[in-house]
Tab-separated table of C-alpha atoms and ligand atoms in Angstrom:
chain	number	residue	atom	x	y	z
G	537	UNK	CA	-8.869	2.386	21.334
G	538	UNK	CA	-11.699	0.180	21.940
G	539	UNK	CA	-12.005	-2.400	18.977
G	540	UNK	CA	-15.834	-2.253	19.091
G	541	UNK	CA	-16.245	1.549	18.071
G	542	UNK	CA	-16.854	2.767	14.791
G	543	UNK	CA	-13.679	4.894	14.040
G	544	UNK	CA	-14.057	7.306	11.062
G	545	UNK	CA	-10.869	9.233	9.516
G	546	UNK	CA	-12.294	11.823	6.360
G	547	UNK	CA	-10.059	12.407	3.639
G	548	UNK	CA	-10.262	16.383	2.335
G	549	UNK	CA	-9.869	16.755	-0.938
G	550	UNK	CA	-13.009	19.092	-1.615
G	551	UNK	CA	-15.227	17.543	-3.718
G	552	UNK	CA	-13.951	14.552	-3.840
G	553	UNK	CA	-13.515	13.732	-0.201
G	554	UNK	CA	-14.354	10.508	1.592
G	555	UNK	CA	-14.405	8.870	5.072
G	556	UNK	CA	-12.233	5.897	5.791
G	557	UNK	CA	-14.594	3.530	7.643
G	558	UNK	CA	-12.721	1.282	10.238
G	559	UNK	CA	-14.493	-1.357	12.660
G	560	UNK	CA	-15.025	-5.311	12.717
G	561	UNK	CA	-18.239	-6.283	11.148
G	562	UNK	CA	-18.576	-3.562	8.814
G	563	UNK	CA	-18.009	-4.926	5.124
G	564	UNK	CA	-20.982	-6.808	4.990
G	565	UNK	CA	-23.457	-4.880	6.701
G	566	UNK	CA	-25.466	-3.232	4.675
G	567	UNK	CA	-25.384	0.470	6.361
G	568	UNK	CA	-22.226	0.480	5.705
G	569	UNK	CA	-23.003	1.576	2.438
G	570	UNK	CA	-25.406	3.638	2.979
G	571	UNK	CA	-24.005	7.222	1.396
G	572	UNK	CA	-22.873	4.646	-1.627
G	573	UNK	CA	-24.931	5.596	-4.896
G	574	UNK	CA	-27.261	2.957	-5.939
G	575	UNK	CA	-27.439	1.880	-9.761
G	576	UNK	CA	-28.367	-0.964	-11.840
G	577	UNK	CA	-25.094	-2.718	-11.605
G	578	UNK	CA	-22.461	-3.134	-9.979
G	579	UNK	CA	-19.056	-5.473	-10.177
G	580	UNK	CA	-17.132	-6.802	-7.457
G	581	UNK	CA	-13.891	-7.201	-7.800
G	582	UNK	CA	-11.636	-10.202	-6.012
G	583	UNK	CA	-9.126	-12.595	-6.518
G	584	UNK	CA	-8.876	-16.324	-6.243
G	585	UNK	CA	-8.219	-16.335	-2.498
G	586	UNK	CA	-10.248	-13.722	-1.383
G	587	UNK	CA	-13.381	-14.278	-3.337
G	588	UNK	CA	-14.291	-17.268	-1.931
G	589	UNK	CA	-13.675	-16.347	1.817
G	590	UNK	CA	-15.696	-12.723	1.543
G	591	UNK	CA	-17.405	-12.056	-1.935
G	592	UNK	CA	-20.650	-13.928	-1.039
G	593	UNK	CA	-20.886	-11.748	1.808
G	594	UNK	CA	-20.016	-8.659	0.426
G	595	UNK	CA	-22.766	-9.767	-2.258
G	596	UNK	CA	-25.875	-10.035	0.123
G	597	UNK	CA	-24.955	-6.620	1.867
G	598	UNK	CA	-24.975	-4.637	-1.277
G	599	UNK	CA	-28.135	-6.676	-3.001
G	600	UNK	CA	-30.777	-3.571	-1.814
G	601	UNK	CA	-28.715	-1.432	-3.946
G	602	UNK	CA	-28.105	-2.988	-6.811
G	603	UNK	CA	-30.249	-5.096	-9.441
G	604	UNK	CA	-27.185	-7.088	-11.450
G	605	UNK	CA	-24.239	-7.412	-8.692
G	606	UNK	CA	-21.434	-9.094	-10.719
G	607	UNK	CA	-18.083	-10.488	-9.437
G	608	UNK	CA	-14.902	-10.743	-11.280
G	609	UNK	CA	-12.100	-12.947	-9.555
G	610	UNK	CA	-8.261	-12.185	-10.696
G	611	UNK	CA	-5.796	-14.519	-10.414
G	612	UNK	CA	-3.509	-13.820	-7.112
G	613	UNK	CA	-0.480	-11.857	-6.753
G	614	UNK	CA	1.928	-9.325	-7.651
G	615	UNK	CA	3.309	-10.981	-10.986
G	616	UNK	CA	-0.439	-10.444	-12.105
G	617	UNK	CA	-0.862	-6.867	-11.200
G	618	UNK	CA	-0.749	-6.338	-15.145
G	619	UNK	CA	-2.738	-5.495	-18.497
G	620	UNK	CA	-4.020	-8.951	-18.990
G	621	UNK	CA	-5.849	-9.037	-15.118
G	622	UNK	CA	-7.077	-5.237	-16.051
G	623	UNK	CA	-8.558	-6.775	-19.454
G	624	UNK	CA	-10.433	-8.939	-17.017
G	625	UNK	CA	-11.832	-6.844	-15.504
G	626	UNK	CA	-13.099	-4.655	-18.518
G	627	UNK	CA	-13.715	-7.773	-20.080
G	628	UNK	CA	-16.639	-8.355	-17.205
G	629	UNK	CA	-18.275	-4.459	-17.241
G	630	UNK	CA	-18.582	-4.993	-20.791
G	631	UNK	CA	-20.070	-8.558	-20.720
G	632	UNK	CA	-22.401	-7.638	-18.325
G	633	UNK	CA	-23.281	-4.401	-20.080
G	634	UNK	CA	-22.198	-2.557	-17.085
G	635	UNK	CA	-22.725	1.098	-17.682
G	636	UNK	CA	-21.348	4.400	-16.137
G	637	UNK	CA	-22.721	4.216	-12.957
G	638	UNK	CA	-21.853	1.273	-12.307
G	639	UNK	CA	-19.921	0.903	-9.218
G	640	UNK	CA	-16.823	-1.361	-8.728
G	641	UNK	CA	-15.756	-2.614	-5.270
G	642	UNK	CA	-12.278	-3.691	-4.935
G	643	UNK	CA	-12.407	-6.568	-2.418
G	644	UNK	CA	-9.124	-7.604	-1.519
G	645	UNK	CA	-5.797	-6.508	-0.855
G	646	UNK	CA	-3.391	-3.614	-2.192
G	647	UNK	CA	-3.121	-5.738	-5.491
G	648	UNK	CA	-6.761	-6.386	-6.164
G	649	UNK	CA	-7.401	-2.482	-4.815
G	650	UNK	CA	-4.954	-0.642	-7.179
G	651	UNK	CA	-6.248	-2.554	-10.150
G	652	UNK	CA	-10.242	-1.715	-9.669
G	653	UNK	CA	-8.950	1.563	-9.196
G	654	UNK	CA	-7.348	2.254	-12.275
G	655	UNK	CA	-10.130	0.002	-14.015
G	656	UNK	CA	-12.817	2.300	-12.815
G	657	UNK	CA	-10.472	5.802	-13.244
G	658	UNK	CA	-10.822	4.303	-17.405
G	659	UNK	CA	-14.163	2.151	-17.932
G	660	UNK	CA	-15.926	5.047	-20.018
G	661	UNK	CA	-13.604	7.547	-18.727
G	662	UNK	CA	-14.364	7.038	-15.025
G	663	UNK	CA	-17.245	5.380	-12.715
G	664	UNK	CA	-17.160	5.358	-8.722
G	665	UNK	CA	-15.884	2.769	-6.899
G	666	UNK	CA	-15.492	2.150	-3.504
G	667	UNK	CA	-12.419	0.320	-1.754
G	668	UNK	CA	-12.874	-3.298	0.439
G	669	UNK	CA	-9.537	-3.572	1.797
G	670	UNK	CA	-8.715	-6.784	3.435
G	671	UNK	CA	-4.745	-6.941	3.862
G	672	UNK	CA	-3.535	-4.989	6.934
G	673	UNK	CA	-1.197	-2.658	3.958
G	674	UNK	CA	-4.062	-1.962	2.177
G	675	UNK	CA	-5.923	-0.685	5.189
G	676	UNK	CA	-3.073	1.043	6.560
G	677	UNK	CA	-1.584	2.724	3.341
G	678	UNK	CA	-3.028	1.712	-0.590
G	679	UNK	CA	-6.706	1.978	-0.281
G	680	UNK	CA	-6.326	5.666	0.745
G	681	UNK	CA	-5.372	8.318	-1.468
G	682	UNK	CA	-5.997	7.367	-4.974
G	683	UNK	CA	-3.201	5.886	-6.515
G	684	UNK	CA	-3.867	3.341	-8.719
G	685	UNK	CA	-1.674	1.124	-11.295
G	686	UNK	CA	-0.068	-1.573	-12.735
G	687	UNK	CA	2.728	-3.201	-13.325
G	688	UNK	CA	5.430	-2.764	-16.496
G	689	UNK	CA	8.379	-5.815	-16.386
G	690	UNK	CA	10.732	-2.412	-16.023
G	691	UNK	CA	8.931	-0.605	-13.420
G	692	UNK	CA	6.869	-1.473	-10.804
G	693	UNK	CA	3.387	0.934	-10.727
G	694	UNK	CA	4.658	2.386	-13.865
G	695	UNK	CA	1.068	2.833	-15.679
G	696	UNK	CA	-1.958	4.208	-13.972
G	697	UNK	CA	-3.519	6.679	-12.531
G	698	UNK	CA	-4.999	9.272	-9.431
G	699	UNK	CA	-8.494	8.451	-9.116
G	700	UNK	CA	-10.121	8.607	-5.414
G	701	UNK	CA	-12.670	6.121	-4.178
G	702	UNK	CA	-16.130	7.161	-2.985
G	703	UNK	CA	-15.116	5.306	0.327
G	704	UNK	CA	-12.936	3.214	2.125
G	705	UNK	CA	-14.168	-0.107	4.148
G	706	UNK	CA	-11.467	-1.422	6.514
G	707	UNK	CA	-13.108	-4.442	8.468
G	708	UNK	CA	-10.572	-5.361	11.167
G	709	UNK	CA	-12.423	-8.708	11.254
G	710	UNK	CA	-11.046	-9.448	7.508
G	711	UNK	CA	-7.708	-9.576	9.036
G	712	UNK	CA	-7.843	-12.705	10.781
G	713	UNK	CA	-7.714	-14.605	7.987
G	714	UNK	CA	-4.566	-12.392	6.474
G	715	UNK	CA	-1.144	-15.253	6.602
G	716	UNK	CA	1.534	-13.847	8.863
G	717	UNK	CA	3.993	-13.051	6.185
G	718	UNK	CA	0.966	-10.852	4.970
G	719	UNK	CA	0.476	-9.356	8.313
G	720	UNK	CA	4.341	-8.553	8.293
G	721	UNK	CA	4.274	-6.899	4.685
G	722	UNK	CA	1.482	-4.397	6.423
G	723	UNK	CA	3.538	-3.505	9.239
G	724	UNK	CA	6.251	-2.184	7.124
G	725	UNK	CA	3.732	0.382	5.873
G	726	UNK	CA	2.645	1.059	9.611
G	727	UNK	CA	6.192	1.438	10.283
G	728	UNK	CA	6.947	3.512	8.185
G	729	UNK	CA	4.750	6.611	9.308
G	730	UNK	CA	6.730	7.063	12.636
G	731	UNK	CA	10.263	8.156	11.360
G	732	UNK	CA	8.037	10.571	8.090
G	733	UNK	CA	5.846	12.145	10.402
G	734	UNK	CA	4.972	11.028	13.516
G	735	UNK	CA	8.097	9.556	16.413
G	736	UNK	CA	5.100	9.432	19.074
G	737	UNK	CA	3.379	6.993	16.962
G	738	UNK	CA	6.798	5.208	16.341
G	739	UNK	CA	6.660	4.869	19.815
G	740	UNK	CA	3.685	3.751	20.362
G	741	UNK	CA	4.743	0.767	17.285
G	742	UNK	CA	7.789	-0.173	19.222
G	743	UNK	CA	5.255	-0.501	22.531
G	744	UNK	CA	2.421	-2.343	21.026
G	745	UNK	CA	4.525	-4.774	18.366
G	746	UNK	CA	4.008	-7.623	20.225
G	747	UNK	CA	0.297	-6.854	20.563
G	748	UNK	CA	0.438	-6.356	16.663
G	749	UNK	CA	2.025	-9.221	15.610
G	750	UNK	CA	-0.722	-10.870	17.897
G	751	UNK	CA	-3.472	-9.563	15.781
G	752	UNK	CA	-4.808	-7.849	19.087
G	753	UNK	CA	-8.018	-5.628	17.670
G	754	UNK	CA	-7.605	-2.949	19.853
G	755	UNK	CA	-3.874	-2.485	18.771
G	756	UNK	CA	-4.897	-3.119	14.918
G	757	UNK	CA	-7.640	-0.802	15.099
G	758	UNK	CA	-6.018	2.004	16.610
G	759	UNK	CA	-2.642	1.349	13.758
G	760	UNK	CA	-4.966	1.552	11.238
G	761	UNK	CA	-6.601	4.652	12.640
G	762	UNK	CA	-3.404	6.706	12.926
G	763	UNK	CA	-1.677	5.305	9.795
G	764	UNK	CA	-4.933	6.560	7.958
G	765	UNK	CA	-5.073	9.611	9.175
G	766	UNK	CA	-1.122	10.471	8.594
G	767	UNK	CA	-1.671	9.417	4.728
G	768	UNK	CA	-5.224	12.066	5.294
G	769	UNK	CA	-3.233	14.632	6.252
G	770	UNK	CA	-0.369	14.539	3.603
G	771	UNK	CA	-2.786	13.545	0.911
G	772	UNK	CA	-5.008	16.367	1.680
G	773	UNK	CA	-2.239	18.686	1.278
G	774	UNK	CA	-0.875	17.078	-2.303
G	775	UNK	CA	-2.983	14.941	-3.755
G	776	UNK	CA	-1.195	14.457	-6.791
G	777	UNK	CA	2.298	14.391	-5.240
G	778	UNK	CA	4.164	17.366	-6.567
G	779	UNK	CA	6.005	17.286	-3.265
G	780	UNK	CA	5.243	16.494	0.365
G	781	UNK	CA	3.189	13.175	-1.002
G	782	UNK	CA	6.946	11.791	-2.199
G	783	UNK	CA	7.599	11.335	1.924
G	784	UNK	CA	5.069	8.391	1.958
G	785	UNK	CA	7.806	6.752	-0.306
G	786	UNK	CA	10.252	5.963	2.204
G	787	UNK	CA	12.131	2.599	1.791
G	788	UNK	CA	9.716	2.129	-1.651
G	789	UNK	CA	12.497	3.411	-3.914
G	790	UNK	CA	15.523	0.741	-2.409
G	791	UNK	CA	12.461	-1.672	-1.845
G	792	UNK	CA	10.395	-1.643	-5.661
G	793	UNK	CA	14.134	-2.005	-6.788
G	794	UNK	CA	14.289	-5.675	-4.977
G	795	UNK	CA	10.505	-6.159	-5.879
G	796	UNK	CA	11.483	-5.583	-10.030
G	797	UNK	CA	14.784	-6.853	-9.356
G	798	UNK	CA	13.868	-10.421	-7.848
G	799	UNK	CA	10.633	-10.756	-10.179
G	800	UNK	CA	7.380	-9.521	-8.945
G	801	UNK	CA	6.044	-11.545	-6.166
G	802	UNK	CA	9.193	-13.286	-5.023
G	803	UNK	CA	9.593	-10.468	-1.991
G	804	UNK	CA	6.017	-8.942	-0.993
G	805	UNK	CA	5.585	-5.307	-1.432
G	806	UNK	CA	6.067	-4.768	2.137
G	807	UNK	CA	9.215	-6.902	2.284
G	808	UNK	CA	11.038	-4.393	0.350
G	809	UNK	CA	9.539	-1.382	1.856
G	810	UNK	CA	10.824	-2.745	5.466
G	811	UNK	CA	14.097	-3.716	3.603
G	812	UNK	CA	14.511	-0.504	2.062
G	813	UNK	CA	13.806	1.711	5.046
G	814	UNK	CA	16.753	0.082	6.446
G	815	UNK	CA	18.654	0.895	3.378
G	816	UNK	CA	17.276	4.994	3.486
G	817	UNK	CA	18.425	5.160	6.735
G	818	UNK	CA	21.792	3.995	6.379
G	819	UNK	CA	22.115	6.425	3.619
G	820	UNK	CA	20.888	9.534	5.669
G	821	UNK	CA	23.047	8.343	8.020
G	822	UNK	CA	25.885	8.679	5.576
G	823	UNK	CA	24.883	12.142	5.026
G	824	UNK	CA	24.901	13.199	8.788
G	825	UNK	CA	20.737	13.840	9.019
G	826	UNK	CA	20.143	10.554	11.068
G	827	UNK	CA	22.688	9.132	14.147
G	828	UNK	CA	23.193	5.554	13.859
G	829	UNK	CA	21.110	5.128	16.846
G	830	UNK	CA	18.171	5.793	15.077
G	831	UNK	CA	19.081	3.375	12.506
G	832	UNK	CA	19.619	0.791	15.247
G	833	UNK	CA	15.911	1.645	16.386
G	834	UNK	CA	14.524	1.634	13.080
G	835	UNK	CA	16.203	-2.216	11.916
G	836	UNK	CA	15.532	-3.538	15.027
G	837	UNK	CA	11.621	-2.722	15.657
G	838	UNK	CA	11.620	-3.542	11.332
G	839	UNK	CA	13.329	-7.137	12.828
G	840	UNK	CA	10.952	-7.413	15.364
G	841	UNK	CA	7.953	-7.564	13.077
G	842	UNK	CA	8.767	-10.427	10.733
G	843	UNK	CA	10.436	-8.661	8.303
G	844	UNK	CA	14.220	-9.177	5.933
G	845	UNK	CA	16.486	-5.924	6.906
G	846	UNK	CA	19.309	-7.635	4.443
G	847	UNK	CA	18.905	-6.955	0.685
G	848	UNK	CA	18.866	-9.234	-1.657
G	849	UNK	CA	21.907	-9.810	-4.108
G	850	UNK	CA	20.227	-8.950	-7.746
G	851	UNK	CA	23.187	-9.253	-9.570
G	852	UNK	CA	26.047	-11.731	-9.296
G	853	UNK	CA	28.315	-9.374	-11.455
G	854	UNK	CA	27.318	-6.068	-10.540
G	855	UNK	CA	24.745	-6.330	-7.430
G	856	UNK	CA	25.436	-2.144	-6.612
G	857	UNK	CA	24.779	-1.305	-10.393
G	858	UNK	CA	22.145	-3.187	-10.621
G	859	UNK	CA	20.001	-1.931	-7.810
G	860	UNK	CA	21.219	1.561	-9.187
G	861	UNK	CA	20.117	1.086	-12.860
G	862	UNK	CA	16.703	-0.085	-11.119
G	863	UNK	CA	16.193	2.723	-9.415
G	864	UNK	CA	16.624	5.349	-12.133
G	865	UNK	CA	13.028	4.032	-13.435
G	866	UNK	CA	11.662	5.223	-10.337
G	867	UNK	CA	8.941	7.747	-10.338
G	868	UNK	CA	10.590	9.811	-8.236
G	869	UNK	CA	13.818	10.184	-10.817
G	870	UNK	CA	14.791	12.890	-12.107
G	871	UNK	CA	17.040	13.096	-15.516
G	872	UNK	CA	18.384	10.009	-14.545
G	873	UNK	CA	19.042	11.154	-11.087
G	874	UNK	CA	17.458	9.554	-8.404
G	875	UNK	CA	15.803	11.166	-5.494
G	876	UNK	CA	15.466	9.665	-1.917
G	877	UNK	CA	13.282	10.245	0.660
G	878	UNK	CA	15.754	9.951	3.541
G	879	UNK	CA	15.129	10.782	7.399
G	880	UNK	CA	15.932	14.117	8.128
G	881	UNK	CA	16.120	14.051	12.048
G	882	UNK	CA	13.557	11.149	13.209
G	883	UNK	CA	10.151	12.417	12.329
G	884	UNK	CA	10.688	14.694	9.421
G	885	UNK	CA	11.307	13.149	5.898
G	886	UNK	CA	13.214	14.940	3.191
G	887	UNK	CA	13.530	14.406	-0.762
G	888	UNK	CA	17.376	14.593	-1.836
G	889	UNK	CA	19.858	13.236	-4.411
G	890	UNK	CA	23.047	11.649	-3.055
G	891	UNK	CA	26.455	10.808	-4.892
G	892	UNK	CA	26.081	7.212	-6.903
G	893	UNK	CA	29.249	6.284	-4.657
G	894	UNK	CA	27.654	6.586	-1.303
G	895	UNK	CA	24.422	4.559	-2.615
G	896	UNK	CA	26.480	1.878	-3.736
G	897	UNK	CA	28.417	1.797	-0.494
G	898	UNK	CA	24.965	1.399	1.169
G	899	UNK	CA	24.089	-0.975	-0.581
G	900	UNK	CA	27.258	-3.100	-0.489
G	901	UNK	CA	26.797	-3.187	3.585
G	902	UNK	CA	23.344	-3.800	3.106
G	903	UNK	CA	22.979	-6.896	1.637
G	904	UNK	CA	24.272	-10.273	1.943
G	905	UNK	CA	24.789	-12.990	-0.895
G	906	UNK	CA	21.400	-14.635	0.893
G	907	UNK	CA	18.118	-12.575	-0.142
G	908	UNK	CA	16.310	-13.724	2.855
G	909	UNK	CA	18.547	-13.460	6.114
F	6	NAD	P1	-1.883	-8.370	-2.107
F	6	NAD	O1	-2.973	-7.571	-2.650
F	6	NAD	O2	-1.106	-9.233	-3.026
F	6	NAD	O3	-2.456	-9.252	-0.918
F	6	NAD	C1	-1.583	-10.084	-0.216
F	6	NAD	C2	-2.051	-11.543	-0.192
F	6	NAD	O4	-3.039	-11.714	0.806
F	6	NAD	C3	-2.678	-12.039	-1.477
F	6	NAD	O5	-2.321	-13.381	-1.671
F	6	NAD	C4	-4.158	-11.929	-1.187
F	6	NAD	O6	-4.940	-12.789	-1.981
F	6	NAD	C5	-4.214	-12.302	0.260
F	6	NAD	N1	-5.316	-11.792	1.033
F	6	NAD	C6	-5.867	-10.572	0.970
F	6	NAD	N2	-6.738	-10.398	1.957
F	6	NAD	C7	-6.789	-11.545	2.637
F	6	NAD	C8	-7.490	-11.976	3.784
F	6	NAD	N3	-8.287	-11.160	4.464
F	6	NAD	N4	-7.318	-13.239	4.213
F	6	NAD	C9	-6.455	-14.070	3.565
F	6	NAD	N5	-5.721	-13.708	2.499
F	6	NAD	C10	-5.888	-12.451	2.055
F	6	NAD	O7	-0.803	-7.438	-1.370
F	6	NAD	P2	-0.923	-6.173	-0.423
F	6	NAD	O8	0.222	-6.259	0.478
F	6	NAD	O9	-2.264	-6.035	0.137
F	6	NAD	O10	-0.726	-4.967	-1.424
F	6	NAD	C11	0.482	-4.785	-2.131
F	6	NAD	C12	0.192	-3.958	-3.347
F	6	NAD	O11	-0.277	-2.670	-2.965
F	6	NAD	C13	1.411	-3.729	-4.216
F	6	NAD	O12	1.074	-3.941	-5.562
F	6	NAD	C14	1.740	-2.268	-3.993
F	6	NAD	O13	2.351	-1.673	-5.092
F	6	NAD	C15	0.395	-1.689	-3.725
F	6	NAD	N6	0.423	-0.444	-2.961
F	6	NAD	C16	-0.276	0.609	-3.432
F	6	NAD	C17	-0.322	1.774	-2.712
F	6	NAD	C18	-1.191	2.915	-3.194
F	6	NAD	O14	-1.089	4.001	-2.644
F	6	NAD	N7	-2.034	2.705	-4.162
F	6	NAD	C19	0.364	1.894	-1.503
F	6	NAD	C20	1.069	0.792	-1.036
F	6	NAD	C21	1.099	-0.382	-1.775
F	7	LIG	N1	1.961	4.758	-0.870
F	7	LIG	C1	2.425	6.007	-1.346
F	7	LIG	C2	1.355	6.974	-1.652
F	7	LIG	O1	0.189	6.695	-1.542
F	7	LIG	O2	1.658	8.071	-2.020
């Protein structure tokens, strides 16, 4: 793909589709907004580290639009993804008088993204916003589709909402600043669309990590491209996940069991996803849909981009029941029971219940007394 082309990737969901933009240069450039209603106000949304790098920016581009553009800046990280940031930000639409046309733009990463999401699905029962993403996983995966949330202490994402953007902005350019642990967390998400959907595009990860991990724009341009139009295509089918939608889950019910486990924002979102795809596929292994080759694939190329493929210990009693009791809060549980999304041949991604037993066995060879080797 050629890094300099404008690559566009629509999301159909009838009237409340949107196109995923995806370039360098794009976020503040005015034209880029050009479909975006104009109104009186409206509030961007950033935290402490992005706001100063990008918000000013942002600012000038959307300053034709808008008379009153306010900004809001959260404090950083996962252990904040909670009511008291989300009061913030209601806290400034109501200071400023903001009312319901106001548009938000969430300018930051899957943290800062999820939270103007749900803020705008509530302010006065819903107002548009349009998603900035600037983390490589919230290009690739949580600026698309519509989830929104925050956190509960027993359940990560537990509170929130389905509430689509207007549009998606996903400068490549904003990922040169990104940390390289951050860059890691992201690939887990690109990762992870290979062995649900797509083993050409697996492929084509295991070919092009190195060019990844390099930040080379052609290579991050086209993962974002395919990644976004993989979570298109199942989102267009169930929006509001009363089925296929579960496969985008795989690894996140092993890996938001380490996130809750540990204490939000010890492991990064995408540290646990990577983690916990390597704990799915041992257990559909286990149950004869996967050969351990593919599991060798899978840890290795999740190895080869930065990321832990040992789990943490979360318990020094009871590490097994732990993670266990963890995951029956998932969304995805049933009655108590808790459903995987395991690897059902590489490529195809199944839903399924397996015996408490075999999970703990999983996760006894899966992790190590050390939660970072
Ligand atoms: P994040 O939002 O915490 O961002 C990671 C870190 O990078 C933060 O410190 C942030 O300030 C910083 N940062 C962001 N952009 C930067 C840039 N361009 N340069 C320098 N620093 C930058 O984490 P994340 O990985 O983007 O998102 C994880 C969150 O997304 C989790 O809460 C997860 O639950 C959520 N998520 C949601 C969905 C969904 O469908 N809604 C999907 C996947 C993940
Ligand atoms: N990241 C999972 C989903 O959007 O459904």
């Amino acid at each position: 793909m050629n890094a300099t082309d404008l690559q566009t990737v629509s999301i159909d969901l009838q009237e409340r589709s949107y196109a995923i933009s995806i370039r360098g240069s794009l976020f503040d450039n005015p034209l880029t907004y050009s479909e975006v209603p104009g109104a009186t106000s409206a509030l961007i949304v950033s935290n402490v580290t992005v706001a100063p790098l990008y918000a000013a920016r942002l600012q000038k581009a959307l300053r034709g639009k808008y008379t009153h553009i306010h900004t809001v800046t959260l404090p950083d990280g996962e252990e904040y993804k909670t009511w008291d940031s989300l009061n913030l930000i209601f806290d400034a639409l109501l200071a400023n008088a903001c009312d319901r046309k106001t548009v938000l733009f969430a300018l930051g990463g899957g943290v800062v993204g999820d939270m103007t999401g749900f803020a705008a699905a509530s302010y006065m029962r819903g107002v548009p916003f349009v998603q900035v993403p600037t983390t490589l996983l919230a290009q690739v995966d949580s600026s698309v589709g519509g989830k929104t949330a925050i956190n509960h202490p027993l359940g990560k994402n537990m509170i929130g909402a389905f509430y689509q953007p207007l549009k998606v902005v996903c400068d490549l350019d904003t990922l040169k600043t990104l940390p390289e642990r951050e860059l890691s967390a992201g690939l887990a998400e690109v990762i992870k669309y290979g062995p649900i959907a797509d083993m050409a595009f697996f492929n084509w990860t295991e070919d092009n990590m190195h060019a990844l991990m390099t930040r080379d724009p052609a290579a991050l341009g086209y993962a974002v491209k395919r990644s976004c139009e993989i979570k298109a295509w199942v989102v267009g089918q169930d929006e509001r996940e009363s089925g296929l939608r579960a496969i985008l889950n795989f690894g996140h019910t092993f890996g938001h069991a380490i996130e809750a486990g540990l204490g939000y924002g010890e492991w990064l979102h995408g540290e646990g996803v990577g983690c916990g795809m390597v704990m799915a596929a041992h257990l559909s292994q286990r149950l004869g849909l996967v050969d351990a080759e593919f599991v060798h694939r899978l840890t290795s190329l999740i190895q080869l981009a930065g990321l832990p493929v040992v789990g943490p210990q979360l318990s020094d009693t009871d590490n097994e029941g732990r993670y266990l009791d963890l995951m029956r809060v998932d969304k995805k549980a049933e009655a108590g029971e808790i459903k995987f999304v395991l690897i059902d041949g590489p490529g195809r991604a199944i839903m399924r219940a397996a015996p408490d037993a075999m999970v703990r066995e999983v996760i006894k060879s899966c992790c190590s007394g050390n939660s970072q080797e």
